[in-house]
Each structure stands twice: as C-alpha cells, then as structure tokens.
Coordinates of C-alpha atoms in Angstrom, one line a residue:
X1 CA -35.9 115.6 -82.5
X2 CA -34.7 113.7 -85.4
X3 CA -31.6 111.9 -86.0
X4 CA -29.8 111.5 -88.7
X5 CA -30.7 108.1 -89.0
X6 CA -34.4 109.1 -89.5
X7 CA -34.2 112.4 -91.6
X8 CA -31.7 109.4 -94.3
X9 CA -34.6 106.8 -94.2
X10 CA -37.3 109.5 -95.3
X11 CA -35.1 110.9 -97.6
X12 CA -34.7 107.8 -98.9
X13 CA -38.3 106.9 -99.1
X14 CA -39.1 110.4 -100.4
X15 CA -36.4 108.9 -103.8
X16 CA -38.4 106.0 -103.8
X17 CA -36.9 103.2 -101.3
X18 CA -39.8 101.1 -100.5
X19 CA -37.8 98.7 -99.5
X20 CA -34.5 97.5 -97.1
X21 CA -32.2 93.7 -97.0
X22 CA -30.4 93.2 -94.3
X23 CA -28.7 92.3 -90.8
X24 CA -29.1 94.1 -87.5
X25 CA -26.0 94.7 -85.2
X26 CA -24.1 96.6 -82.8
X27 CA -23.3 99.7 -85.3
X28 CA -26.0 99.7 -87.6
X29 CA -28.6 99.5 -84.6
X30 CA -29.3 103.0 -84.1
X31 CA -30.3 103.5 -87.9
X32 CA -32.5 100.1 -87.4
X33 CA -34.8 101.5 -85.1
X34 CA -34.9 104.5 -86.7
X35 CA -36.2 102.4 -89.9
X36 CA -38.4 100.6 -87.3
X37 CA -40.1 104.3 -86.2
X38 CA -40.3 105.9 -90.2
X39 CA -42.8 102.4 -90.6
X40 CA -43.0 103.5 -94.6
X41 CA -39.8 101.2 -96.0
X42 CA -40.5 97.4 -95.5
X43 CA -37.4 95.7 -94.0
X44 CA -36.3 92.0 -94.7
X45 CA -34.2 90.5 -91.9
X46 CA -32.3 88.2 -94.5
X47 CA -29.8 85.5 -92.7
X48 CA -26.9 86.1 -95.1
X49 CA -26.4 89.9 -96.3
X50 CA -24.8 87.9 -100.2
X51 CA -28.2 87.3 -100.3
X52 CA -30.2 90.2 -99.5
X53 CA -28.3 92.4 -102.2
X54 CA -29.2 90.0 -104.9
X55 CA -32.1 90.0 -103.6
X56 CA -32.6 93.7 -103.8
X57 CA -30.6 93.5 -107.4
X58 CA -33.4 92.0 -108.7
X59 CA -36.1 93.9 -107.6
X60 CA -34.5 97.4 -108.6
X61 CA -33.9 95.6 -112.4
X62 CA -37.6 94.7 -112.0
X63 CA -39.2 97.7 -109.9
X64 CA -37.5 100.2 -111.8
X65 CA -37.4 101.5 -108.5
X66 CA -33.9 102.4 -105.7
X67 CA -33.6 99.4 -103.6
X68 CA -31.7 99.5 -100.4
X69 CA -29.2 97.5 -98.1
X70 CA -27.7 97.3 -95.2
X71 CA -24.8 95.1 -93.1
X72 CA -23.6 96.4 -90.5
X73 CA -19.6 97.7 -89.7
X74 CA -16.8 95.5 -90.8
X75 CA -17.6 91.6 -91.1
X76 CA -21.8 92.7 -92.6
X77 CA -20.3 95.4 -94.8
X78 CA -18.4 92.6 -95.9
X79 CA -20.9 90.2 -96.1
X80 CA -22.6 93.2 -99.3
X81 CA -19.2 93.4 -102.3
X82 CA -20.4 90.5 -104.8
X83 CA -23.8 91.6 -104.8
X84 CA -23.3 95.2 -105.1
X85 CA -20.5 94.3 -107.3
X86 CA -23.2 92.5 -109.9
X87 CA -25.5 96.0 -109.1
X88 CA -22.8 97.6 -110.7
X89 CA -22.7 95.2 -113.6
X90 CA -26.3 94.7 -114.0
X91 CA -27.3 98.7 -114.0
X92 CA -29.5 99.4 -111.5
X93 CA -29.5 101.8 -108.4
X94 CA -28.8 99.4 -104.5
X95 CA -28.1 101.8 -102.2
X96 CA -25.9 100.7 -99.0
X97 CA -26.1 101.9 -96.2
X98 CA -22.8 100.3 -94.6
X99 CA -22.6 100.2 -90.4
X100 CA -19.3 102.2 -89.3
X101 CA -17.1 102.3 -86.0
X102 CA -17.5 104.9 -83.8
X103 CA -16.0 108.6 -85.5
X104 CA -14.0 108.7 -81.7
X105 CA -12.2 104.5 -83.4
X106 CA -11.5 106.0 -86.7
X107 CA -8.4 105.5 -87.9
X108 CA -6.7 103.9 -84.6
X109 CA -7.4 100.1 -86.0
X110 CA -10.4 99.3 -84.6
X111 CA -12.2 96.9 -83.7
X112 CA -14.5 95.9 -87.1
X113 CA -13.0 99.1 -88.7
X114 CA -12.5 99.1 -92.5
X115 CA -11.9 102.2 -94.8
X116 CA -14.6 102.4 -96.8
X117 CA -13.5 104.0 -99.6
X118 CA -11.1 101.8 -101.1
X119 CA -13.2 98.6 -99.5
X120 CA -16.5 99.2 -102.0
X121 CA -14.2 101.7 -104.7
X122 CA -14.5 98.4 -107.1
X123 CA -18.3 98.3 -106.4
X124 CA -19.7 101.7 -105.7
X125 CA -20.2 104.6 -107.8
X126 CA -20.7 106.9 -105.3
X127 CA -19.2 106.3 -101.4
X128 CA -19.8 108.9 -98.6
X129 CA -18.4 108.4 -94.8
X130 CA -21.1 110.7 -93.1
X131 CA -18.5 111.7 -89.6
X132 CA -20.4 114.6 -89.3
X133 CA -24.7 115.6 -89.0
X134 CA -24.2 118.3 -91.3
X135 CA -22.8 116.6 -94.1
X136 CA -26.8 114.3 -93.9
X137 CA -28.2 116.3 -96.8
X138 CA -25.0 116.6 -99.3
X139 CA -23.9 113.5 -98.6
X140 CA -27.1 111.0 -99.2
X141 CA -28.6 113.6 -101.6
X142 CA -25.2 112.1 -103.5
X143 CA -25.1 108.5 -103.1
X144 CA -29.2 109.4 -104.1
X145 CA -28.9 110.9 -107.1
X146 CA -25.7 109.2 -108.2
X147 CA -27.4 105.6 -108.0
X148 CA -30.6 106.8 -109.7
X149 CA -28.6 108.9 -112.6
X150 CA -25.8 106.3 -113.3
X151 CA -28.2 103.5 -112.4
X152 CA -25.5 101.4 -110.1
X153 CA -24.7 100.9 -106.5
X154 CA -23.9 103.7 -104.4
X155 CA -22.8 103.0 -100.3
X156 CA -23.9 106.0 -97.1
X157 CA -21.2 104.5 -94.8
X158 CA -23.0 105.7 -91.4
X159 CA -20.9 105.1 -87.8
X160 CA -23.6 104.4 -85.2
X161 CA -23.5 107.5 -82.9
X162 CA -23.4 109.6 -86.1
X163 CA -26.7 108.2 -87.4
X164 CA -28.3 108.4 -83.4
X165 CA -27.5 112.1 -83.2
X166 CA -29.5 114.6 -84.1
X167 CA -29.9 115.8 -87.6
X168 CA -29.5 119.5 -88.7
X169 CA -32.6 121.5 -89.9
X170 CA -32.2 121.2 -93.3
X171 CA -34.5 120.3 -96.7
X172 CA -34.7 117.0 -97.3
X173 CA -36.7 117.0 -100.6
X174 CA -34.9 114.9 -104.1
X175 CA -34.8 115.8 -107.0
X176 CA -34.8 112.1 -109.0
X177 CA -33.1 112.6 -112.3
X178 CA -34.6 112.0 -115.7
X179 CA -31.9 109.3 -117.3
X180 CA -34.1 108.9 -120.5
X181 CA -30.4 108.4 -124.0
X182 CA -31.5 110.2 -126.9
X183 CA -31.2 108.9 -130.8
X184 CA -27.5 108.8 -131.2
X185 CA -26.6 112.2 -133.8
X186 CA -28.2 113.2 -137.4
X187 CA -24.3 112.7 -138.9
X188 CA -24.1 109.5 -137.6
X189 CA -27.0 107.9 -138.3
X190 CA -26.4 109.2 -142.0
X191 CA -23.1 107.3 -141.9
X192 CA -25.0 104.0 -140.8
X193 CA -27.7 104.4 -143.6
X194 CA -25.1 104.4 -146.0
X195 CA -23.0 101.5 -144.6
X196 CA -26.2 99.6 -144.9
X197 CA -27.9 101.1 -148.1
X198 CA -24.6 99.4 -149.3
X199 CA -24.6 96.0 -148.2
X200 CA -26.1 92.8 -149.9
X201 CA -26.9 91.1 -146.7
X202 CA -27.2 92.4 -142.8
X203 CA -27.3 90.1 -139.6
X204 CA -28.6 92.1 -136.5
X205 CA -27.6 90.8 -133.3
X206 CA -29.8 92.7 -129.9
X207 CA -28.5 92.4 -126.4
X208 CA -30.6 94.1 -122.9
X209 CA -30.1 97.3 -124.9
X210 CA -33.4 96.2 -127.4
X211 CA -35.9 96.3 -124.4
X212 CA -37.5 99.0 -125.3
X213 CA -37.0 98.8 -129.1
X214 CA -38.6 95.9 -130.5
X215 CA -40.9 96.8 -132.9
X216 CA -37.7 98.9 -134.1
X217 CA -35.3 96.3 -134.2
X218 CA -38.5 93.9 -135.8
X219 CA -39.3 96.6 -138.5
X220 CA -35.9 97.0 -139.7
X221 CA -35.4 93.2 -140.2
X222 CA -38.4 93.3 -142.1
X223 CA -37.4 95.9 -143.7
X224 CA -34.1 94.6 -144.9
X225 CA -34.1 90.7 -144.9
X226 CA -32.4 90.5 -141.7
X227 CA -31.2 87.3 -139.9
X228 CA -31.7 88.2 -135.5
X229 CA -30.1 87.3 -133.2
X230 CA -29.3 87.9 -129.6
X231 CA -27.2 87.5 -126.4
X232 CA -28.7 85.5 -123.4
X233 CA -29.8 89.2 -121.9
X234 CA -31.2 89.9 -125.8
X235 CA -33.4 86.8 -126.4
X236 CA -36.4 87.7 -123.9
X237 CA -36.8 90.7 -125.9
X238 CA -36.2 89.7 -129.9
X239 CA -37.2 86.1 -130.1
X240 CA -40.7 85.1 -129.0
X241 CA -43.3 86.7 -131.9
X242 CA -40.4 86.8 -134.2
X243 CA -39.7 85.7 -137.7
X244 CA -36.7 86.7 -138.2
X245 CA -34.9 84.4 -134.9
X246 CA -31.7 82.4 -135.5
X247 CA -31.2 82.0 -131.8
X248 CA -27.9 82.9 -129.7
X249 CA -24.2 82.4 -130.7
X250 CA -21.1 82.0 -128.0
X251 CA -21.1 79.1 -124.8
X252 CA -24.8 78.4 -125.0
X253 CA -24.8 79.3 -128.6
X254 CA -28.7 77.6 -130.3
X255 CA -29.3 78.0 -134.1
X256 CA -27.8 80.1 -137.4
X257 CA -27.1 83.0 -135.3
X258 CA -23.6 82.4 -135.9
X259 CA -23.5 81.7 -138.8
X260 CA -25.6 84.8 -140.0
X261 CA -23.4 87.1 -138.0
X262 CA -20.2 85.7 -139.0
X263 CA -21.7 85.1 -143.0
X264 CA -23.3 88.6 -143.7
X265 CA -21.7 91.9 -145.5
X266 CA -22.9 93.8 -142.3
X267 CA -23.5 92.9 -138.1
X268 CA -25.5 95.7 -136.6
X269 CA -24.9 95.4 -133.1
X270 CA -27.2 96.9 -131.4
X271 CA -27.7 97.4 -127.2
X272 CA -25.5 94.6 -126.2
X273 CA -21.6 94.8 -124.5
X274 CA -21.6 90.8 -125.8
X275 CA -18.7 89.0 -123.7
X276 CA -17.1 86.1 -125.8
X277 CA -15.3 88.2 -129.5
X278 CA -14.7 84.9 -130.3
X279 CA -18.3 84.3 -131.4
X280 CA -17.9 87.7 -133.2
X281 CA -16.1 88.3 -136.5
X282 CA -13.2 90.6 -136.5
X283 CA -12.8 90.6 -140.3
X284 CA -14.2 90.6 -143.8
X285 CA -17.5 91.3 -141.9
X286 CA -18.1 95.1 -141.4
X287 CA -19.2 95.5 -138.2
X288 CA -21.7 98.2 -136.9
X289 CA -22.4 99.2 -132.9
X290 CA -25.4 101.2 -131.3
X291 CA -25.2 101.8 -127.5
X292 CA -26.2 104.3 -124.8
X293 CA -22.9 103.5 -123.7
X294 CA -19.7 104.5 -125.7
X295 CA -17.0 103.2 -122.8
X296 CA -18.6 100.1 -124.9
X297 CA -18.4 100.5 -128.4
X298 CA -15.6 98.3 -130.5
X299 CA -14.2 96.9 -127.2
X300 CA -14.8 93.6 -128.7
X301 CA -14.5 93.6 -131.8
X302 CA -13.3 95.9 -134.2
X303 CA -16.0 98.9 -136.0
X304 CA -16.3 100.5 -138.8
X305 CA -19.0 102.8 -137.7
X306 CA -20.1 103.7 -133.9
X307 CA -22.8 105.4 -132.5
X308 CA -24.0 106.4 -128.9
X309 CA -27.5 106.6 -128.4
X310 CA -30.9 105.1 -126.8
X311 CA -31.2 102.1 -129.2
X312 CA -35.0 102.9 -130.2
X313 CA -34.8 106.3 -130.7
X314 CA -31.7 105.6 -133.0
X315 CA -33.8 103.2 -135.6
X316 CA -37.0 105.3 -135.7
X317 CA -34.8 108.1 -137.4
X318 CA -32.5 105.3 -139.3
X319 CA -35.7 103.5 -140.4
X320 CA -36.5 106.2 -143.3
X321 CA -32.9 106.2 -144.8
X322 CA -32.6 102.9 -145.5
X323 CA -33.7 101.1 -148.7
X324 CA -35.3 97.8 -148.8
X325 CA -34.3 94.9 -149.9
X326 CA -36.3 92.0 -151.8
X327 CA -33.6 89.1 -151.9
X328 CA -34.1 86.9 -148.8
X329 CA -32.2 84.1 -149.6
X330 CA -29.8 84.5 -146.9
X331 CA -32.2 84.9 -143.6
X332 CA -34.5 81.6 -145.7
X333 CA -31.1 79.6 -145.2
X334 CA -30.2 81.3 -141.7
X335 CA -34.0 80.5 -140.4
X336 CA -32.7 76.3 -142.2
X337 CA -30.1 75.9 -139.6
X338 CA -31.8 77.3 -137.2
X339 CA -35.0 74.9 -137.7
X340 CA -32.8 71.7 -138.0
X341 CA -30.4 72.8 -134.9
X342 CA -34.2 72.7 -132.9
X343 CA -35.0 69.1 -133.8
X344 CA -31.3 67.7 -132.7
X345 CA -32.1 70.0 -129.2
X346 CA -35.7 68.6 -129.0
X347 CA -34.2 64.4 -129.8
X348 CA -33.6 64.1 -125.1
X349 CA -37.3 66.1 -124.8
X350 CA -38.7 63.9 -127.1
X351 CA -37.0 60.8 -125.0
X352 CA -37.3 62.5 -121.7
X353 CA -39.9 59.9 -120.3
X354 CA -38.8 56.5 -122.1
X355 CA -35.3 57.4 -120.5
X356 CA -34.4 56.0 -117.1
X357 CA -32.9 59.1 -115.5
X358 CA -34.1 63.1 -115.9
X359 CA -32.7 65.1 -118.5
X360 CA -31.9 68.5 -117.7
X361 CA -32.8 69.3 -121.0
X362 CA -36.7 67.8 -120.6
X363 CA -37.0 68.5 -117.0
X364 CA -36.2 72.5 -118.4
X365 CA -38.8 71.9 -121.2
X366 CA -41.5 70.5 -118.9
X367 CA -41.0 73.3 -116.5
X368 CA -41.4 76.4 -119.4
X369 CA -44.4 75.0 -121.0
X370 CA -46.3 73.8 -117.5
X371 CA -44.8 77.7 -115.7
X372 CA -47.5 80.4 -116.2
X373 CA -47.4 82.8 -118.9
X374 CA -46.7 85.8 -116.5
X375 CA -43.6 84.0 -114.9
X376 CA -40.2 85.6 -113.8
X377 CA -37.3 83.2 -113.8
X378 CA -34.1 83.2 -112.3
X379 CA -31.1 81.2 -112.9
X380 CA -28.3 80.5 -111.7
X381 CA -24.3 80.7 -113.7
X382 CA -23.5 77.4 -114.5
X383 CA -25.6 74.7 -116.6
X384 CA -28.7 76.5 -115.4
X385 CA -27.9 78.9 -118.0
X386 CA -27.6 76.9 -120.9
X387 CA -30.7 74.5 -120.7
X388 CA -32.6 78.3 -119.9
X389 CA -31.7 79.3 -123.3
X390 CA -32.3 77.0 -125.1
X391 CA -35.5 75.7 -123.9
X392 CA -37.4 78.4 -121.9
X393 CA -39.8 80.8 -123.7
X394 CA -40.2 84.0 -122.9
X395 CA -42.7 86.9 -124.5
X396 CA -44.8 90.3 -123.3
X397 CA -45.2 88.9 -119.7
X398 CA -43.0 86.5 -119.1
X399 CA -39.3 87.0 -118.5
X400 CA -35.9 86.2 -117.1
X401 CA -33.1 87.6 -114.6
X402 CA -29.8 86.7 -113.2
X403 CA -26.4 87.8 -112.9
X404 CA -25.5 87.4 -116.7
X405 CA -23.0 90.1 -116.3
X406 CA -20.9 90.0 -113.8
X407 CA -22.3 85.6 -113.2
X408 CA -22.1 85.2 -109.8
X409 CA -22.8 81.5 -108.5
X410 CA -25.8 81.4 -106.0
X411 CA -28.4 84.3 -107.6
X412 CA -31.0 82.8 -108.7
X413 CA -32.8 81.7 -105.0
X414 CA -32.1 85.4 -104.0
X415 CA -33.0 86.7 -107.3
X416 CA -36.2 85.0 -107.0
X417 CA -37.2 86.8 -104.0
X418 CA -37.2 89.9 -105.5
X419 CA -38.7 89.1 -108.6
X420 CA -41.5 88.0 -106.0
X421 CA -40.8 91.7 -103.9
X422 CA -41.6 93.4 -107.1
X423 CA -44.6 91.2 -109.2
X424 CA -46.1 89.5 -105.6
X425 CA -48.8 88.7 -108.2
X426 CA -46.2 86.6 -110.6
X427 CA -45.1 83.3 -110.4
X428 CA -41.0 83.6 -109.3
X429 CA -39.5 80.4 -110.9
X430 CA -35.9 79.8 -109.1
X431 CA -33.7 77.2 -111.5
X432 CA -31.2 76.8 -109.5
X433 CA -28.0 75.1 -109.4
X434 CA -26.9 72.1 -106.7
X435 CA -24.1 74.1 -105.6
X436 CA -25.0 77.5 -105.9
X437 CA -28.9 76.6 -103.4
X438 CA -26.0 75.4 -100.8
X439 CA -23.9 77.7 -102.1
X440 CA -26.3 80.8 -100.3
X441 CA -30.0 79.4 -101.4
X442 CA -31.1 76.7 -98.8
X443 CA -29.6 79.3 -95.3
X444 CA -31.8 81.3 -96.8
X445 CA -35.1 79.5 -97.4
X446 CA -35.9 80.0 -94.0
X447 CA -35.6 83.9 -94.6
X448 CA -38.9 82.8 -97.7
X449 CA -40.3 80.7 -95.4
X450 CA -40.8 83.4 -93.1
X451 CA -42.3 85.8 -95.0
X452 CA -44.4 83.3 -96.5
X453 CA -43.2 84.0 -100.0
X454 CA -44.5 81.7 -102.8
X455 CA -41.0 81.0 -104.8
X456 CA -40.4 77.4 -106.4
X457 CA -37.0 76.4 -106.8
X458 CA -35.6 73.9 -109.2
X459 CA -33.3 72.6 -108.1
X460 CA -31.0 70.8 -111.2
X461 CA -29.7 68.2 -108.4
X462 CA -26.3 66.3 -110.1
X463 CA -24.1 66.1 -107.6
X464 CA -21.1 68.3 -109.3
X465 CA -20.5 71.6 -110.2
X466 CA -21.5 70.9 -113.9
X467 CA -20.8 73.6 -115.5
X468 CA -17.2 73.3 -114.5
X469 CA -16.9 70.0 -115.1
X470 CA -17.9 70.7 -118.5
X471 CA -15.2 73.4 -118.6
X472 CA -12.6 71.6 -117.5
X473 CA -12.8 69.1 -120.5
X474 CA -12.8 72.1 -123.0
X475 CA -9.9 73.4 -121.4
X476 CA -8.7 70.3 -122.6
X477 CA -8.1 69.1 -118.6
X478 CA -9.2 65.7 -116.2
X479 CA -12.9 66.9 -113.8
X480 CA -11.4 67.2 -110.5
X481 CA -13.0 68.9 -107.4
X482 CA -16.0 69.7 -108.9
X483 CA -18.1 66.4 -107.1
X484 CA -20.0 66.7 -103.9
X485 CA -22.4 64.8 -101.2
X486 CA -25.9 67.0 -101.8
X487 CA -28.7 65.7 -99.6
X488 CA -32.1 65.1 -99.6
X489 CA -33.4 68.7 -100.7
X490 CA -36.6 67.7 -100.2
X491 CA -36.8 66.3 -96.3
X492 CA -34.3 69.6 -95.4
X493 CA -36.6 71.9 -97.1
X494 CA -39.1 70.0 -95.4
X495 CA -37.5 70.4 -92.0
X496 CA -37.0 74.2 -92.6
X497 CA -41.0 75.1 -93.0
X498 CA -40.9 74.7 -96.8
X499 CA -42.9 72.4 -99.4
X500 CA -40.3 69.6 -100.3
X501 CA -40.6 67.3 -103.3
X502 CA -37.7 65.2 -105.0
X503 CA -38.2 63.8 -108.2
X504 CA -35.6 60.7 -109.4
X505 CA -38.0 59.0 -112.8
X506 CA -39.0 60.9 -115.3
X507 CA -42.4 59.2 -114.8
X508 CA -43.0 61.4 -111.8
X509 CA -41.7 65.3 -113.5
X510 CA -44.7 66.3 -114.7
X511 CA -46.7 65.5 -111.9
X512 CA -44.1 66.9 -109.7
X513 CA -43.8 70.4 -111.0
X514 CA -47.7 71.1 -111.4
X515 CA -47.9 70.2 -107.4
X516 CA -44.3 73.1 -106.8
X517 CA -46.9 75.4 -109.2
X518 CA -49.6 75.2 -107.4
X519 CA -48.7 75.8 -103.9
X520 CA -49.1 78.2 -102.3
X521 CA -48.2 79.7 -98.9
X522 CA -44.5 79.5 -98.7
X523 CA -41.5 78.9 -101.4
X524 CA -41.1 75.4 -102.2
X525 CA -38.4 73.2 -103.5
X526 CA -37.8 70.1 -105.9
X527 CA -35.4 68.3 -105.9
X528 CA -35.3 66.8 -109.2
X529 CA -32.4 64.0 -109.7
X530 CA -31.0 64.3 -113.0
X531 CA -28.7 63.0 -115.5
X532 CA -25.4 63.6 -114.1
X533 CA -23.9 62.9 -117.5
X534 CA -25.7 65.1 -119.3
X535 CA -23.8 67.8 -121.9
X536 CA -24.9 71.0 -124.4
X537 CA -22.6 71.3 -126.7
X538 CA -22.8 74.9 -129.0
X539 CA -24.5 75.5 -132.4
X540 CA -21.1 76.6 -133.4
X541 CA -18.3 74.7 -131.5
X542 CA -15.1 76.0 -131.8
X543 CA -11.7 74.0 -132.8
X544 CA -9.4 74.8 -129.7
X545 CA -12.7 72.9 -127.7
X546 CA -13.3 70.4 -129.2
X547 CA -9.1 70.5 -129.2
X548 CA -9.3 70.4 -125.8
X549 CA -12.2 68.4 -125.4
X550 CA -10.7 65.5 -127.3
X551 CA -7.2 65.6 -124.8
X552 CA -9.5 65.4 -121.6
X553 CA -11.0 62.2 -122.5
X554 CA -7.8 60.5 -123.8
X555 CA -6.2 62.6 -120.1
X556 CA -9.2 60.5 -118.6
X557 CA -9.0 56.8 -120.2
X558 CA -5.4 56.6 -119.6
X559 CA -5.9 58.3 -116.2
X560 CA -9.1 55.7 -115.0
X561 CA -12.1 57.4 -115.6
X562 CA -12.5 55.4 -119.0
X563 CA -16.5 54.6 -117.2
X564 CA -17.1 58.4 -117.1
X565 CA -15.5 58.7 -120.3
X566 CA -18.0 56.2 -121.9
X567 CA -21.2 57.0 -119.3
X568 CA -20.9 60.4 -120.9
X569 CA -20.2 59.3 -124.3
X570 CA -22.8 57.0 -124.0
X571 CA -25.2 59.2 -122.3
X572 CA -25.0 62.0 -125.0
X573 CA -25.2 60.0 -128.6
X574 CA -27.3 62.2 -130.6
X575 CA -24.8 65.3 -129.3
X576 CA -21.5 64.4 -130.0

C-alpha cells in the first residue's frame, strides 16, 4: 500500500520535478524514505538548506522545470525562507516540502513547532498543511499548479505521521497550466503607436521581459533610430550584437543610457521593473511601460500610458503601426557617450598587468575573455555585480544569473551549482564576494566535492564588504564594521577536497584562470587577492551621491583615516 509520501513524490515527478535539495531529519524521515523508494527524483543532500534553495532557484530558472526543496520541522524549515523569498522575487517554481510536527501535538507549542501559514506568508504563493491523508490530492495539486501558473514558490507542510500513513486511492494526474501571455489589447497598442509617431526621439529601456523579444526590440530600434538601454537583467538579452546598445543606468550604470532615458521625448520601458527611480525621468519625458504583470505599471515613475501584455507579442502588433524615423542624431550622440565611457572602463584593464595589485576590472575582463562561449556566470550581490555589469559579455549561448531582485548575499555559489544541474555540459562560473562565499558557499563546497560538480568559484578577496564600504561613503558616513580577516581560500579548498588556486600578482592571473577553467573532476576555488581600494563609479552620479562621498572623505580624514583616503584616491585617480 503506497503511503502519502509515495504519492506526493509521484505527483511531483509527473509535474516535471527532477531534483530535490535538502537535509533529512526527524519529521522529514518518512518523506525522504519514500523519495528513496521512488528513485526518479535526484536528492541533493546539502550542508545548509538555504544553499539548497538558492541552487533550486537557479536550476528552476534555467531549466524551466519546477524544483523541490525540503527541510525538517522548525529550524530546518526556517533555513528555507531566504531562498524561497528569492524564488518569489525571481518568479520561479520552487516547491518546498516542509517537515511538520506530528498532528497529535499541533498547537501545543511542541518542540520545533511553528505555524507554516504565518511563517511562510512572506514567501509562499500557496501554503497547504497536509494533516489528513484525504487532503493529499487537493493540497499537492494546488501547490504544483500554483507554482507553475503563477511562477513562484509554494509550500506543502507535511507531518511525519501523515507522510507515513496509507494514501487514499485517488487520481494522481496533474494538469500543467499553460502560462503564455498574449499581446496587449489592440486599443492600447494603437495609443502607443500614436505616442511614438508624435515624438521626435524615442529611447527603449528593456529588462528581463525582453528575453524572448530580442528580435522585436531590435526591429523597433532600427525603425525608430532609438537607443537601447537595459537593466542588469536585460543586459544579457539586449546588448550583444546590437548597434543601438547604450549600456545601463543606475548604480551599476555605464555608457549613454542615462542620457538616452532622460533626454528623449518618449521613454519606452519594456519588461522591466527597474527599482532605482532616481535614475529615471519623472517629468519632461513621456514614459510608457509594457509588462506582462499589470501590478508593475507606473510604480517607479509616472506614466502617460501602460500596457499589460507580453513584450514580444505586443511589439509584433506595434511595429506595422509606427512610422520610421530618419533622424539618427540623438542615437549617434548617445552612442558617442557610450563609446567614450567604454574607453574609460578599459583604463584599468589595459594597465592591469603592469600594476602591483590585481584590479577587479582586469580580473573580470580577463575572465570574460577566457571563459567558454557557452558559460553560465552567477554573481554575488555587491561589487561582483558592478564588475559583471561592466566587463562580462553575453550572447545567444552565454548567460548570467543572480539574486538580482531580492539582492541576497551569498547566492553565487549555490546558483552556479543549480545552473550546472540544469546544464551539465556548460561551464558554471561563480563570481563570488569574499563575504558571500564565507557566509554560505564555503560549507557546501563539500556538497560540490561530493557530487564532483565542475564549478569554478572566482573569489574577489579584498577583506571587506566592499559594496557596503562604497555605500557608506556615498551616504556621507565613515566606513566601519565592514572589514574582516580571510583565510587562504585555496588552501581551505584543497583541505576540503577541491582544487585551490591562489593568485596574488597580476602576472599570474591569466595562467591561474586558465588552469581553473580547464580543471575537471570537481570544483575549483580561485582565490584572487584584489586591490581593496578599487572603486567603480556609475556613468551618471547623482548630486547627493557626490555630496555624500565628499562628506565621508572629510570625516575619514578628521578621524584618523587619512591614509585610507589617500590610498583610495591614488588607486582610482583615473576615475576621480
């Protein structure tokens, strides 16, 4: 007689689940025993449940399939929450099997008991507490279909005694919903065409929603002589082989994107919920937004028109309705700004081999040049994002992923593992901050060793939370509480069974990266000791940021940190 847990895994497998990440224990034991019996879902025994969820998020995003995670009652379950919030923000179907206390002691403040409804409410799109075997079919079906239809995380809270109980004789068939979104209404598209036709200059600013609309965006830009800027999520879809590309705006910004967005007659925002409104126009520019999720329309900047629909399908209908614009002077001006800024970006790349310390610009540009065409890059939140935005290049077969909406630390290493599970034949490269790697990546390096996962970790070893260091200066504060002591990550990696490479001199960088990228049979950790004073400034720096930076420098000079101020200035003379 099959158990409730047996049928649970059968239904998940029918829905497309091929892997579950987690840690076994007490309340979860009957469920994991059923998983063993099933044999058709791979169980990845991780060292920390949060690492497992971040891996699942990347795998679900890149494979397009739902992925399961699990944790046992109480503390194990609580370790899932940060990754599940990330899954909700990234919009991926992750289904959590949350161990629960036995039904006989529920609501008695028992050991490891928590209320799954309140605990998971911030992350989960649907939470079902399976306390009676007769609930099996409706709860599991609801969790699966909600995760797939709404593209986000769901939770099945499962007590051990219910998991081990005999399953009712019910249908286990799962109907997988079609989530394809069509174009915006014809009336709305017609109004958009009128706005565009009445404008002299139009700028396109695209995000992740342009993933499957690259050809349509390019065709519209060609017809309108429009500059094309993009968010960090949009970069990998809209930048390569695009003669209209003008870079990014925001804290990671480069090129002529800010000028293009803020000086056009019309700004057309396509599939982006760009979270930094201070870099977008609030007056003087007519802003139109197209997004498949109507909740996003107008919440960053005021709109003259908003359209709900798929970007590609909407542009297919829009293109025949807009008139061609022959004046390319605005486009040429923005492209010239982009070209000039790119020359500035190359300064520390070109000078990199001759400097005493390794510049992160030189590191990232060299990694970009050496990495395979089909590589998947994952990036930690922090300055790793800055260097990735500025120096990594993508293409039809080269992609990037990170915690780019939730912006959690420590996601690069588990994201790379999930990417490797989704695409076993592609190189997985994690660009890690030293803070993020020691927070979460280091412990589950053992998981990668055990699974013989060929993942390249490139550690930006600068001995501090570098992005926070910059943030504090921009806010006019004296950086404090952000530095720490690191081990030799290469030696630690070797002790854990991985390949370790430490690079301290620019002259050794290229050879060290080549060795890492060619390593086979397991993970490699490249410990790159980078210049701790390297700065990165966006193409457009708001006045309040300049004011804050100036105030911070004064405070540091007056409180005994003049040496740091001088070093920061001399190490970044070309930028400042």
